[in-house]
Amino acid sequence: MLGWLAWLITTPVFAAEPASEQRLDEVAERGAHVMPFDLEKTVHIFSKTDTGGIPAGDCER
């Protein structure tokens, strides 16, 4: 148990870098082709899970 705790404490944590403005623009452009609503006028809310997220109800307008 002590060995596992030592490993956990010394294991480096890697954070994802923020997306660039260019990448955000690309995502918005692609999303406009597949989403049947205005992305600028909607709010998406997700419930967090261990592997990502699940949409929490309907989109708000």
XYZ file of C-alpha atoms in Angstrom:
61
model
C 0.000 0.000 0.000
C 2.802 2.423 0.856
C 4.473 1.726 -2.483
C 1.264 2.508 -4.351
C 0.861 5.763 -2.428
C 4.448 6.768 -3.235
C 3.834 6.032 -6.934
C 0.628 8.068 -6.887
C 2.333 11.074 -5.312
C 5.359 11.040 -7.623
C 3.547 10.332 -10.907
C 3.519 13.488 -13.036
C 0.168 14.964 -13.981
C -0.248 16.142 -17.551
C -2.772 18.893 -18.271
C -4.219 19.426 -21.718
C -3.194 22.668 -23.361
C -5.973 25.134 -24.192
C -7.209 25.023 -27.776
C -5.873 27.691 -30.123
C -8.189 30.290 -31.672
C -7.664 28.591 -35.045
C -8.767 25.230 -33.629
C -11.848 26.782 -31.994
C -12.780 28.396 -35.318
C -12.381 25.061 -37.138
C -14.615 23.296 -34.617
C -17.283 26.003 -34.903
C -17.206 25.833 -38.701
C -17.540 22.042 -38.774
C -20.233 22.112 -36.108
C -22.329 24.495 -38.191
C -22.588 21.806 -40.876
C -23.845 19.040 -38.579
C -25.784 20.871 -35.847
C -29.318 21.960 -36.793
C -29.211 25.067 -34.573
C -27.167 28.212 -34.008
C -24.199 27.294 -31.791
C -23.816 30.931 -30.693
C -27.367 30.958 -29.255
C -27.342 27.655 -27.363
C -25.961 26.362 -24.099
C -24.908 22.735 -23.728
C -24.781 21.283 -20.230
C -23.109 17.936 -19.533
C -22.978 15.671 -16.516
C -19.387 14.558 -15.956
C -18.525 10.873 -16.101
C -15.246 8.968 -15.721
C -14.936 8.786 -19.516
C -16.249 12.201 -20.556
C -19.771 13.539 -20.239
C -23.438 12.935 -20.927
C -25.763 15.686 -22.179
C -27.913 16.786 -19.236
C -31.338 17.373 -20.724
C -32.344 19.532 -23.667
C -30.342 22.391 -25.089
C -31.400 25.833 -23.924
C -32.052 28.602 -26.417
